[in-house]
Amino acid sequence: MKIDELCSTVVGTDDIDELRSKIKILRLRLAVYEDARVQAKYKITMAEMIERLSVKARKQVELELKVCEDMVHAKHKELTEALSELSKAKELLYQSQRSGIDV
């Protein structure tokens, strides 16, 4: 089988200029596909980075929430103790008033 026949059978033409034109088109398509592949990899990388940042941000918010909860708990404890002291002082005042002791 001759080269011309082989080209005609495989590519559909034996015209060298047409073959060159088809090769150029195929190279352009390959470049477009390669560019699309690179863009897809970039988008995947960006999505992974956003996901990591999202996880990091969530952990930061959870940590801040824990700190706030601890502060609320501590303030609640302080308030409970202050109310207890106030109640004791009120009771002492009431008892001193009943017994006629001037405070």
mmCIF file of C-alpha atoms in Angstrom:
data_model
loop_
_atom_site.group_PDB
_atom_site.id
_atom_site.type_symbol
_atom_site.label_atom_id
_atom_site.label_comp_id
_atom_site.label_asym_id
_atom_site.label_seq_id
_atom_site.Cartn_x
_atom_site.Cartn_y
_atom_site.Cartn_z
ATOM 1 C CA MET A 1 0.000 0.000 0.000
ATOM 2 C CA LYS A 2 1.349 3.402 -0.962
ATOM 3 C CA ILE A 3 1.607 6.379 1.402
ATOM 4 C CA ASP A 4 -1.036 8.249 -0.611
ATOM 5 C CA GLU A 5 -3.453 5.319 -0.298
ATOM 6 C CA LEU A 6 -2.709 4.955 3.414
ATOM 7 C CA CYS A 7 -3.327 8.682 4.012
ATOM 8 C CA SER A 8 -6.487 8.499 1.938
ATOM 9 C CA THR A 9 -7.713 5.489 3.921
ATOM 10 C CA VAL A 10 -6.789 6.744 7.413
ATOM 11 C CA VAL A 11 -7.335 10.502 7.101
ATOM 12 C CA GLY A 12 -9.723 10.639 4.196
ATOM 13 C CA THR A 13 -7.466 12.563 1.814
ATOM 14 C CA ASP A 14 -4.128 12.243 0.092
ATOM 15 C CA ASP A 15 -3.697 16.008 -0.483
ATOM 16 C CA ILE A 16 -0.659 17.190 1.545
ATOM 17 C CA ASP A 17 -2.025 20.723 2.014
ATOM 18 C CA GLU A 18 -5.305 19.345 3.286
ATOM 19 C CA LEU A 19 -3.401 17.024 5.639
ATOM 20 C CA ARG A 20 -1.371 19.970 6.943
ATOM 21 C CA SER A 21 -4.574 21.925 7.427
ATOM 22 C CA LYS A 22 -6.135 19.035 9.353
ATOM 23 C CA ILE A 23 -2.991 18.716 11.482
ATOM 24 C CA LYS A 24 -3.140 22.450 12.289
ATOM 25 C CA ILE A 25 -6.811 22.112 13.249
ATOM 26 C CA LEU A 26 -6.013 19.099 15.419
ATOM 27 C CA ARG A 27 -3.170 20.998 17.100
ATOM 28 C CA LEU A 28 -5.495 23.936 17.780
ATOM 29 C CA ARG A 29 -8.101 21.590 19.226
ATOM 30 C CA LEU A 30 -5.424 19.959 21.358
ATOM 31 C CA ALA A 31 -4.335 23.384 22.613
ATOM 32 C CA VAL A 32 -7.952 24.260 23.462
ATOM 33 C CA TYR A 33 -8.415 20.957 25.289
ATOM 34 C CA GLU A 34 -5.113 21.420 27.130
ATOM 35 C CA ASP A 35 -6.161 24.927 28.148
ATOM 36 C CA ALA A 36 -9.511 23.576 29.361
ATOM 37 C CA ARG A 37 -7.691 20.877 31.329
ATOM 38 C CA VAL A 38 -5.405 23.458 32.956
ATOM 39 C CA GLN A 39 -8.408 25.650 33.811
ATOM 40 C CA ALA A 40 -10.232 22.667 35.302
ATOM 41 C CA LYS A 41 -7.193 21.813 37.451
ATOM 42 C CA TYR A 42 -7.015 25.459 38.557
ATOM 43 C CA LYS A 43 -10.711 25.440 39.487
ATOM 44 C CA ILE A 44 -10.267 22.205 41.431
ATOM 45 C CA THR A 45 -7.276 23.690 43.256
ATOM 46 C CA MET A 46 -9.248 26.841 44.062
ATOM 47 C CA ALA A 47 -12.215 24.771 45.286
ATOM 48 C CA GLU A 48 -9.920 22.734 47.530
ATOM 49 C CA MET A 49 -8.341 25.912 48.885
ATOM 50 C CA ILE A 50 -11.780 27.431 49.552
ATOM 51 C CA GLU A 51 -12.823 24.227 51.302
ATOM 52 C CA ARG A 52 -9.717 24.317 53.517
ATOM 53 C CA LEU A 53 -10.336 27.978 54.322
ATOM 54 C CA SER A 54 -13.965 27.181 55.054
ATOM 55 C CA VAL A 55 -12.954 24.416 57.457
ATOM 56 C CA LYS A 56 -10.400 26.729 59.062
ATOM 57 C CA ALA A 57 -12.986 29.515 59.374
ATOM 58 C CA ARG A 58 -15.526 27.099 60.864
ATOM 59 C CA LYS A 59 -12.977 25.927 63.432
ATOM 60 C CA GLN A 60 -12.155 29.550 64.277
ATOM 61 C CA VAL A 61 -15.850 30.362 64.765
ATOM 62 C CA GLU A 62 -16.299 27.241 66.905
ATOM 63 C CA LEU A 63 -13.318 28.305 69.028
ATOM 64 C CA GLU A 64 -14.727 31.825 69.424
ATOM 65 C CA LEU A 65 -18.109 30.347 70.360
ATOM 66 C CA LYS A 66 -16.449 28.157 72.999
ATOM 67 C CA VAL A 67 -14.649 31.189 74.444
ATOM 68 C CA CYS A 68 -17.935 33.112 74.539
ATOM 69 C CA GLU A 69 -19.725 30.188 76.190
ATOM 70 C CA ASP A 70 -16.965 29.972 78.812
ATOM 71 C CA MET A 71 -17.249 33.707 79.451
ATOM 72 C CA VAL A 72 -21.039 33.464 79.791
ATOM 73 C CA HIS A 73 -20.642 30.555 82.206
ATOM 74 C CA ALA A 74 -18.103 32.507 84.281
ATOM 75 C CA LYS A 75 -20.300 35.620 84.331
ATOM 76 C CA HIS A 76 -23.325 33.505 85.272
ATOM 77 C CA LYS A 77 -21.336 32.041 88.159
ATOM 78 C CA GLU A 78 -20.263 35.533 89.273
ATOM 79 C CA LEU A 79 -23.843 36.765 89.042
ATOM 80 C CA THR A 80 -25.132 33.790 91.030
ATOM 81 C CA GLU A 81 -22.522 34.420 93.729
ATOM 82 C CA ALA A 82 -23.351 38.142 93.790
ATOM 83 C CA LEU A 83 -27.067 37.377 94.085
ATOM 84 C CA SER A 84 -26.321 34.988 96.931
ATOM 85 C CA GLU A 85 -24.278 37.664 98.723
ATOM 86 C CA LEU A 86 -27.036 40.204 98.103
ATOM 87 C CA SER A 87 -29.604 37.802 99.501
ATOM 88 C CA LYS A 88 -27.470 37.258 102.603
ATOM 89 C CA ALA A 89 -27.017 41.015 103.056
ATOM 90 C CA LYS A 90 -30.743 41.553 102.613
ATOM 91 C CA GLU A 91 -31.478 38.898 105.227
ATOM 92 C CA LEU A 92 -28.997 40.481 107.669
ATOM 93 C CA LEU A 93 -30.553 43.895 107.075
ATOM 94 C CA TYR A 94 -34.029 42.494 107.651
ATOM 95 C CA GLN A 95 -32.923 40.763 110.867
ATOM 96 C CA SER A 96 -31.172 43.889 112.127
ATOM 97 C CA GLN A 97 -34.275 45.966 111.445
ATOM 98 C CA ARG A 98 -36.441 43.451 113.311
ATOM 99 C CA SER A 99 -34.156 43.465 116.319
ATOM 100 C CA GLY A 100 -33.824 47.248 116.284
ATOM 101 C CA ILE A 101 -30.089 47.307 115.570
ATOM 102 C CA ASP A 102 -29.086 50.360 113.583
ATOM 103 C CA VAL A 103 -26.931 49.432 110.622
#
